[in-house]
Coordinates of C-alpha atoms in Angstrom, one line a residue:
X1 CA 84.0 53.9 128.0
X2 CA 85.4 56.5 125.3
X3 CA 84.8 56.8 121.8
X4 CA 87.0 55.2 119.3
X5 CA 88.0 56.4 115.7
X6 CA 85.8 54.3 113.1
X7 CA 84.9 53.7 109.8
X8 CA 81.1 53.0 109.6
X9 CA 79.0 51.6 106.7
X10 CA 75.2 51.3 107.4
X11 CA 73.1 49.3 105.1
X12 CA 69.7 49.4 104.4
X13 CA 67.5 47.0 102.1
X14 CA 65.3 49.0 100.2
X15 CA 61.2 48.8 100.0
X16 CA 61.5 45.8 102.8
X17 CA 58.1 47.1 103.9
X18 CA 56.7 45.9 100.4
X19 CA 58.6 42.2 101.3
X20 CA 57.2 41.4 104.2
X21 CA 53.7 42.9 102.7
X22 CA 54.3 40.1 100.3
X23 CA 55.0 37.0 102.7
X24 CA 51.2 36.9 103.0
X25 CA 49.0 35.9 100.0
X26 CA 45.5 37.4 99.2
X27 CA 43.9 34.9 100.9
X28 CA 45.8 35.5 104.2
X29 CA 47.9 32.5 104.2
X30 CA 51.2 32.5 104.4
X31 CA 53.5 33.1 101.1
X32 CA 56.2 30.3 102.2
X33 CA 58.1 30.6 98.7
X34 CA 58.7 34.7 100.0
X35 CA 59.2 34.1 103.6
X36 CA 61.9 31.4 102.2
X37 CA 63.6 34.1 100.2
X38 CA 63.9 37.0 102.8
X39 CA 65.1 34.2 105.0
X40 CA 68.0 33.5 102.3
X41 CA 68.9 37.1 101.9
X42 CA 69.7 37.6 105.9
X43 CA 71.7 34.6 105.9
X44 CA 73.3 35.9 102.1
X45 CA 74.1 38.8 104.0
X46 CA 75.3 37.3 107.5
X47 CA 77.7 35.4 105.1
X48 CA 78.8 38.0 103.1
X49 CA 79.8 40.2 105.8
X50 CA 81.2 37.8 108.4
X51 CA 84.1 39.0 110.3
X52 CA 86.3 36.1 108.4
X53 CA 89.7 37.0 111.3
X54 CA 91.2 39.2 109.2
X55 CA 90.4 42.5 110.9
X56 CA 91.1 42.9 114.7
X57 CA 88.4 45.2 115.4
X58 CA 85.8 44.4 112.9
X59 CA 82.3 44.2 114.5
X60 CA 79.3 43.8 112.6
X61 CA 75.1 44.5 113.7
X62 CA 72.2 42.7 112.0
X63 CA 69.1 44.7 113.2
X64 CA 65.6 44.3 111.2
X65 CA 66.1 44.9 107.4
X66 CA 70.1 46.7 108.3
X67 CA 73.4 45.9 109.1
X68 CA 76.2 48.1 110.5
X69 CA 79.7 47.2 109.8
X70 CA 82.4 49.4 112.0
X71 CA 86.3 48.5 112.6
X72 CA 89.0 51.0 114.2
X73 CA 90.3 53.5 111.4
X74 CA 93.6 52.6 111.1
X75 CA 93.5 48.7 109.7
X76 CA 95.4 48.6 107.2
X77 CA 93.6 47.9 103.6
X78 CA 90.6 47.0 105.7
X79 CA 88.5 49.8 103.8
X80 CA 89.2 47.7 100.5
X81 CA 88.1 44.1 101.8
X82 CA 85.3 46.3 103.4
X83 CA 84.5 47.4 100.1
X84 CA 84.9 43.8 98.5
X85 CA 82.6 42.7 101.4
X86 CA 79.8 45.5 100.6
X87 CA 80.2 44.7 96.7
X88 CA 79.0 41.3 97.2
X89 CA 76.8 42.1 99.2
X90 CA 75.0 44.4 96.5
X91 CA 75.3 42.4 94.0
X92 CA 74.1 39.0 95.3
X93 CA 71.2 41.0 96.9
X94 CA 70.5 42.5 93.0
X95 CA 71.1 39.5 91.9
X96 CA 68.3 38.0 93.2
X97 CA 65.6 40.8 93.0
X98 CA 67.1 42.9 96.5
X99 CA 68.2 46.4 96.6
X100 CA 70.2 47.9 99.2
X101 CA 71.2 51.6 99.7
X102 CA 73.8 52.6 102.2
X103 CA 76.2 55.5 103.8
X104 CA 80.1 54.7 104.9
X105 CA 81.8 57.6 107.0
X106 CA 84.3 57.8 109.8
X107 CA 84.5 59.8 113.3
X108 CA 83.6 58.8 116.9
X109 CA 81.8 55.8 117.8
X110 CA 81.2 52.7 120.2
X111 CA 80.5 49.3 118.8
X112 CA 80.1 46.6 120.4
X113 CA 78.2 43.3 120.3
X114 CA 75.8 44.8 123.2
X115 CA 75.6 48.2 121.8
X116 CA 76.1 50.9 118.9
X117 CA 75.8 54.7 119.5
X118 CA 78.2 57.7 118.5
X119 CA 78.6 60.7 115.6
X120 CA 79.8 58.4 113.3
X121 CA 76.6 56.2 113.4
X122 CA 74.3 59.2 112.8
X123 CA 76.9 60.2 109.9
X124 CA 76.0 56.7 108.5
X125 CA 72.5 56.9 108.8
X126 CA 72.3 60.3 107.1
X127 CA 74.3 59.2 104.3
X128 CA 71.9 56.5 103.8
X129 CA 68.6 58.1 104.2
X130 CA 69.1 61.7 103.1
X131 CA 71.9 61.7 100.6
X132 CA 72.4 58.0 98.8
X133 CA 68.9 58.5 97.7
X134 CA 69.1 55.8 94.8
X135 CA 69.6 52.2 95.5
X136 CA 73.2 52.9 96.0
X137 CA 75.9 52.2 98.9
X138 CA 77.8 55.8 99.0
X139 CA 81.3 56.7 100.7
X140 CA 83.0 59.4 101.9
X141 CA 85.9 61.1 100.1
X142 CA 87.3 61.4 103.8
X143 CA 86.6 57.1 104.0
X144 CA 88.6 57.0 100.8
X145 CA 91.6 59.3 101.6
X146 CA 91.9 57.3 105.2
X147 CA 91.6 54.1 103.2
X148 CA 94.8 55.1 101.3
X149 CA 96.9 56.4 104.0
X150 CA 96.3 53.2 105.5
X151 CA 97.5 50.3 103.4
X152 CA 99.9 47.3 103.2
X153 CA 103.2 48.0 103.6
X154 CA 104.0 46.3 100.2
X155 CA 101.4 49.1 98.7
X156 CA 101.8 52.2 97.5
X157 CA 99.1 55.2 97.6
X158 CA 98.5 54.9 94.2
X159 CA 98.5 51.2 94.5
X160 CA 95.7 51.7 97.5
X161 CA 93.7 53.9 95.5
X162 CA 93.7 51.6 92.3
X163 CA 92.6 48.7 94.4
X164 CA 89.5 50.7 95.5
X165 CA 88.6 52.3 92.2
X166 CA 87.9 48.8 91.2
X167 CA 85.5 48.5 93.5
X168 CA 84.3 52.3 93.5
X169 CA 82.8 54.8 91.0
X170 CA 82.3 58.6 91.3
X171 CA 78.6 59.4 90.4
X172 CA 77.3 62.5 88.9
X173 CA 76.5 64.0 91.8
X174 CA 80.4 64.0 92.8
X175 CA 79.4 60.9 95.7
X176 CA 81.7 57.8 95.5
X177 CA 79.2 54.5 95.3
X178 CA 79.9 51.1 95.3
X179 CA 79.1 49.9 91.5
X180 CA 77.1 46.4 91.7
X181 CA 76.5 47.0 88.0
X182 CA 79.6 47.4 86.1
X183 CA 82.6 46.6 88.5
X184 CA 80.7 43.5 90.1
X185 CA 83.3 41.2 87.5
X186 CA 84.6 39.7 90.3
X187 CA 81.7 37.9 91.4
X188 CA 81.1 35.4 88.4
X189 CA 82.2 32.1 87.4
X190 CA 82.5 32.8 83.9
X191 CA 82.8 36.5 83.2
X192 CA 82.2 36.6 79.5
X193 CA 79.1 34.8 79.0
X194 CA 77.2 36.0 83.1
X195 CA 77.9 39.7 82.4
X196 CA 75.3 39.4 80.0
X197 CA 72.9 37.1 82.3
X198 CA 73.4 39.2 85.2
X199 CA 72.0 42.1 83.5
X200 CA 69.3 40.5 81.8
X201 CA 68.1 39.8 85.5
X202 CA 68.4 43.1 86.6
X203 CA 66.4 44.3 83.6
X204 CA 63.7 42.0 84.5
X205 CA 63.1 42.4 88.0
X206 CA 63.7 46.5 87.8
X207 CA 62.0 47.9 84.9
X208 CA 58.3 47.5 85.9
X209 CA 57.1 51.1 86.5
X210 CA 53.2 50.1 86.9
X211 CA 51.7 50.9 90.8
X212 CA 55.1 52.6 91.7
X213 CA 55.5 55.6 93.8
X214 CA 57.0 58.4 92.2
X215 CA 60.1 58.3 94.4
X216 CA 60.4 54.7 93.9
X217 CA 60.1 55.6 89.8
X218 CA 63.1 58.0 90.5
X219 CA 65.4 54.9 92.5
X220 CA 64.6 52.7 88.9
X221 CA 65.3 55.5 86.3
X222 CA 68.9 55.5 88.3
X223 CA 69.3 52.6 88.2
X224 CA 68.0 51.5 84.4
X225 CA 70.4 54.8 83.6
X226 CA 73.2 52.5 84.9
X227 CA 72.4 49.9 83.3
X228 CA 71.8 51.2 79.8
X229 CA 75.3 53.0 80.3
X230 CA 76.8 49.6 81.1
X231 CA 75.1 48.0 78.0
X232 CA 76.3 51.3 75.9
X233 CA 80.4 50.3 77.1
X234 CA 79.9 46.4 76.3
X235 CA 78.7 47.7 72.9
X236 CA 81.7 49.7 72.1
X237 CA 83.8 47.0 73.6
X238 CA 82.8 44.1 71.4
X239 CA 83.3 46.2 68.0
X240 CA 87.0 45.6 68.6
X241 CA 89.0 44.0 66.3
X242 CA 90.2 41.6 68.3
X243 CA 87.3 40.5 70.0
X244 CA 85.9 36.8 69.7
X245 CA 83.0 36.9 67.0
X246 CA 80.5 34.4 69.0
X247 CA 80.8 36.5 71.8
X248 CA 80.2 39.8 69.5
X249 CA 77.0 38.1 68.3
X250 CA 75.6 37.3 71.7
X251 CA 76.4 40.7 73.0
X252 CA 74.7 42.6 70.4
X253 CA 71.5 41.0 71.2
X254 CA 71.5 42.5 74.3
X255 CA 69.3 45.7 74.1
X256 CA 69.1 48.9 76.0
X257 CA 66.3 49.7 78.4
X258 CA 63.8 52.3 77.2
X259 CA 63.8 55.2 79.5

């Protein structure tokens, strides 16, 4: 058995210690309504990231509170509808009071459905737990600049690259992350009016600082910072002229976090 050439996205659902903490109430019995919930976000996720046939080599590992997703590195545009994949998968998982952090890299590795070992797995991992350090999915410029060499025929590299910088931004620490917050467009049914929901819900179950550690405090200030920044563009964007005046009304009722 040799190594194979892979790209490699490990993902991590953050503080899933504190979860299962919670599946059991005060009084020792069982917290069905939380035990119900985590159960929804496995199978969220198992959904989410199903090999659908698409890619030839996809395979995908659901271990504890992770999942690994590896396929051979030359699929063409499968780093994109990897991407798409990992978007929802944020999102929904935000959505719905989940955060996930996360490393994708490429180099050597075996996976199977038996087993996972190899450089690029390690790569993955430290990406996750050393350098993503907020609740953020990061990837690799190299991921990136393999993602565009391999593409569609029909595509061009600047084609390739504008596909994933809809799904990608560049933070200020120079990493690439997959933005949940203000690329996650894609994922509603009515994008005018559940921009502004879907923030409002991330506002509510992120901003409570009481009984947090200080490096958990440091994951939320990111992650408000986001937000707020988010807010900031819809703000600008709904002083155009030619913006409809019931949304403009709604919008400017939503406020900025206080940092």
């Amino acid at each position: 058995m040799n190594y194979e050439k892979r790209i490699c996205c490990f993902i991590d659902i953050l503080g899933f210690r504190n979860h299962i903490k919670d599946t059991i109430q005060e009084t020792n019995e069982d917290n069905l309504e939380k035990i119900e919930s985590i159960k929804n976000i496995f199978d969220l996720s198992k959904r989410m990231t199903y090999d659908s046939g698409f890619s030839k080599s996809k395979v995908v590992t659901y271990f504890s509170d992770s999942i690994v997703i590896s396929y051979e590195f030359s699929e063409n545009s499968q780093l994109y509808h990897t991407l798409i994949d990992l978007l929802y998968v944020s999102f929904e998982l935000a959505n719905k009071g989940y955060l996930v952090r996360g490393g994708v890299t490429i180099g050597k590795l075996i996976h199977t459905k038996e087993l996972i070992f190899g450089p690029a797995m390690v790569s993955a991992y430290d990406l996750e737990s050393k350098k993503a350090k907020y609740p953020r999915i990061i990837v690799e410029k190299s991921v990136v600049e393999n993602g565009i060499k391999f593409r569609q025929e029909n595509h061009s590299q600047d084609d390739e690259l504008e596909y994933i910088k809809e799904i990608l931004t560049q933070d200020e620490d120079g990493y690439y992350y997959i933005d949940y917050i203000a690329k996650a467009y894609t994922e509603f049914n009515d994008p005018e009016y559940d921009l502004y929901n879907y923030l409002e819900r991330l506002k509510l179950f992120f901003i409570d600082f009481n009984h947090k550690a200080e490096d958990i405090k440091e994951k939320l200030i990111w992650l408000q910072k986001k937000i707020n920044n988010q807010i900031s563009q819809i703000h600008i964007n709904i002083e155009r002229e030619n913006f409809d005046l019931e949304l403009r009304n709604y919008y400017r009722t939503l406020k900025l976090l206080e940092i």
